[in-house]
Short mmCIF file of C-alpha atoms in Angstrom, two decimals:
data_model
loop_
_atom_site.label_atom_id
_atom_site.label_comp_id
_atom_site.label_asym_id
_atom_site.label_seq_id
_atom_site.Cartn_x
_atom_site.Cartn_y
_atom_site.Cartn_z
CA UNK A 1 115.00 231.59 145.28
CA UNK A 2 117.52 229.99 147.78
CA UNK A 3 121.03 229.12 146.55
CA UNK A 4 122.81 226.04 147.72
CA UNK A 5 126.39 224.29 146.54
CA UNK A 6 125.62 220.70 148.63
CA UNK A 7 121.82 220.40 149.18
CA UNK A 8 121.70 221.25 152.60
CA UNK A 9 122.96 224.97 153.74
CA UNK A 10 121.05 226.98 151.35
CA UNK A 11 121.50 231.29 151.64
CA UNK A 12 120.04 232.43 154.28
CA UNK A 13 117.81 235.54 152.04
CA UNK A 14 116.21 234.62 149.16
CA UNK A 15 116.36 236.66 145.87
CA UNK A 16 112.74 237.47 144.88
CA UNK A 17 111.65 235.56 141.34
CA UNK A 18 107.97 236.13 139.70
CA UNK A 19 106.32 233.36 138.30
CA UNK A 20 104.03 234.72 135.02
CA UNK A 21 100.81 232.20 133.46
CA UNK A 22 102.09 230.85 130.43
CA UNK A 23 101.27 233.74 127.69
CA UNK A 24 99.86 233.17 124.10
CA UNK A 25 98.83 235.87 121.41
CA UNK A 26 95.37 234.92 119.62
CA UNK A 27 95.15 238.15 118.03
CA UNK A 28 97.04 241.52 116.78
CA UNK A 29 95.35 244.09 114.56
CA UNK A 30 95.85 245.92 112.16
CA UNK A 31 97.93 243.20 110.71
CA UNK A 32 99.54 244.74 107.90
CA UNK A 33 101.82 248.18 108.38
CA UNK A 34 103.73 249.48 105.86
CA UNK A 35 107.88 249.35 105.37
CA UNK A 36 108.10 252.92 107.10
CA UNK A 37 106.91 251.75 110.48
CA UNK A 38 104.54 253.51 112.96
CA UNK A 39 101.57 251.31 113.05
CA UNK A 40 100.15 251.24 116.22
CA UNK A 41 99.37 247.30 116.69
CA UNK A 42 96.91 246.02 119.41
CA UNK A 43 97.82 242.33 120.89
CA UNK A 44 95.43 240.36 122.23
CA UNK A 45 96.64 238.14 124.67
CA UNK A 46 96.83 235.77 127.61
CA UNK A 47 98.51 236.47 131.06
CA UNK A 48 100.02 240.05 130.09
CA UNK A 49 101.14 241.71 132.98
CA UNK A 50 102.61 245.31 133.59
CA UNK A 51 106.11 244.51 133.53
CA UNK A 52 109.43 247.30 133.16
CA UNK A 53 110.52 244.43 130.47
CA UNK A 54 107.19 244.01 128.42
CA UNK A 55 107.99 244.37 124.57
CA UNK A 56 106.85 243.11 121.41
CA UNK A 57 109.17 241.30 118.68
CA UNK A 58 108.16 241.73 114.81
CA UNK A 59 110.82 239.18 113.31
CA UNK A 60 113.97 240.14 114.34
CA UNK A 61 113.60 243.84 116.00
CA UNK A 62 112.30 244.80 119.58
CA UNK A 63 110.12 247.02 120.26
CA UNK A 64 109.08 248.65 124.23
CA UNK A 65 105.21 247.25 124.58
CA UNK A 66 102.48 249.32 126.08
CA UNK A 67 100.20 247.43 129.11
CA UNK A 68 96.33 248.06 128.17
CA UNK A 69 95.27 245.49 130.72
CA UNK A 70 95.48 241.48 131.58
CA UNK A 71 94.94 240.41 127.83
CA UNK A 72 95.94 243.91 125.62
CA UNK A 73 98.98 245.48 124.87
CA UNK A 74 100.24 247.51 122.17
CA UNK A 75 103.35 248.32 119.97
CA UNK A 76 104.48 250.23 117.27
CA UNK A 77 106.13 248.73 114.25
CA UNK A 78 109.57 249.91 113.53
CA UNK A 79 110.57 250.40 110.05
CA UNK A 80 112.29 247.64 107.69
CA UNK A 81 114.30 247.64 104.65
CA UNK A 82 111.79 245.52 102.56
CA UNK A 83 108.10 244.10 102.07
CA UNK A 84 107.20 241.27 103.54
CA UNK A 85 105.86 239.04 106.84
CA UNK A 86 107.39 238.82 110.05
CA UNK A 87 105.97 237.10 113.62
CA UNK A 88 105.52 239.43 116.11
CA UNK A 89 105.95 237.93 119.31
CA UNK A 90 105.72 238.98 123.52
CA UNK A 91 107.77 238.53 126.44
CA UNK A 92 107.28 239.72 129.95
CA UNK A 93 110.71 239.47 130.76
CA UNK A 94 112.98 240.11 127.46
CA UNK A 95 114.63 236.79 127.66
CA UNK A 96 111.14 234.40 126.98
CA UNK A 97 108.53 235.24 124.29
CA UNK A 98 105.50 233.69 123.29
CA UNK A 99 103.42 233.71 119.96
CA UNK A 100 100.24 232.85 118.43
CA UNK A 101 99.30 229.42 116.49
CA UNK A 102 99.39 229.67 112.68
CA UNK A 103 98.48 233.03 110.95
CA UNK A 104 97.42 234.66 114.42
CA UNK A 105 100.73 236.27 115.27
CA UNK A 106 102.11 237.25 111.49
CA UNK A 107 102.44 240.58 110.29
CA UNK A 108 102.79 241.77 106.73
CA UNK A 109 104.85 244.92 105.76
CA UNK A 110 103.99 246.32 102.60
CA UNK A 111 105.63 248.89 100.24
CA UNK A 112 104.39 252.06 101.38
CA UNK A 113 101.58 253.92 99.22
CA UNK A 114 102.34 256.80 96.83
CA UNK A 115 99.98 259.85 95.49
CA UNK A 116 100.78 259.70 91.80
CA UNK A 117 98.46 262.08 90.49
CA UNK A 118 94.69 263.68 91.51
CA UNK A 119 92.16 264.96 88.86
CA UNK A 120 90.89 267.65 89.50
CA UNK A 121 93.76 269.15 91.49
CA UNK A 122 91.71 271.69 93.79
CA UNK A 123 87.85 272.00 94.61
CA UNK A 124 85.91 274.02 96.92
CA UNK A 125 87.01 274.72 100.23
CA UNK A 126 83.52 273.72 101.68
CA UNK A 127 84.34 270.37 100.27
CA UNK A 128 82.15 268.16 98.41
CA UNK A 129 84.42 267.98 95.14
CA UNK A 130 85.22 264.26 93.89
CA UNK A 131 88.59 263.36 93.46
CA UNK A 132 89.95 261.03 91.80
CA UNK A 133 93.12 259.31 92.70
CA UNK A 134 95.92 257.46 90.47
CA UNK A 135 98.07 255.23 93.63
CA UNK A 136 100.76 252.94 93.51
CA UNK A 137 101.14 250.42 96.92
CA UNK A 138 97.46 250.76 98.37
CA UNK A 139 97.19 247.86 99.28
CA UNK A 140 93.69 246.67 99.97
CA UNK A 141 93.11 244.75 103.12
CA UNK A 142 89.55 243.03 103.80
CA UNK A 143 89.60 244.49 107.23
CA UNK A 144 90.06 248.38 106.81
CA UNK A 145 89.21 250.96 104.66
CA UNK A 146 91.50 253.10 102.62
CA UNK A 147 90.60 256.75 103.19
CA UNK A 148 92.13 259.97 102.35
CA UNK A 149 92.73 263.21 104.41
CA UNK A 150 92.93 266.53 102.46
CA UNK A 151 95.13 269.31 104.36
#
């Protein structure tokens, strides 16, 4: 970019400026995280570049992005007071971000899930014992699986 105050003497060394393709998120997954934060979400998108400023927005907290390659990137959720959805948006730069039409951007925090009881309470240590769980907050998305991890 050259500066100029009357159209005609302009500075004599430009300051560099990077043009970016206009960027637009079709889709993020997983898109539901619960209220503690930590889910590792993976943004599909257009024109992402490796930038020092490349960061994700879910509603109104920022988040450092990282670069997979020209149309990935990922971020972590950060924790929130209360259930609900937010629109996670991108920017390159920190000061422009871009989203995804309709539903393809949002992200839904849920209450996080709780272990209220487990019949029976031990089993073999070769495994193999069924267990069954009583749960408050699973929440049961179409697209994963609920599983448990014994340890």
């Amino acid at each position: 970019i050259f500066v100029t105050t009357n159209g005609v003497d302009f500075t004599p060394e430009p300051v560099p400026y990077r043009l970016h393709g206009p960027v637009e998120i079709f889709s993020i997954a997983p898109s539901v995280g619960t209220v503690r934060g930590g889910t590792r979400v993976v943004v599909q998108a257009n024109n992402v570049e490796l930038t020092e400023n490349l960061a994700c927005n879910f509603g109104v907290f920022h988040v450092d992005a990282t670069y997979i390659d020209a149309n990935t990137l990922s971020c972590v959720s950060p924790e929130v007071l209360e259930a609900g959805e937010v629109n996670i948006s991108i920017t390159l730069n920190r000061r422009d971000y871009a989203s995804g039409p309709g539903s393809t951007s949002t992200f839904s925090y849920v209450p996080a899930p709780e272990v209220l009881g487990i019949i029976p309470d031990q089993g073999w240590m070769d495994g193999g014992t069924h267990v069954r769980l009583e749960t408050r907050n699973v929440y049961n998305d179409p697209s994963s699986k609920v599983y448990c991890a014994f340890g």
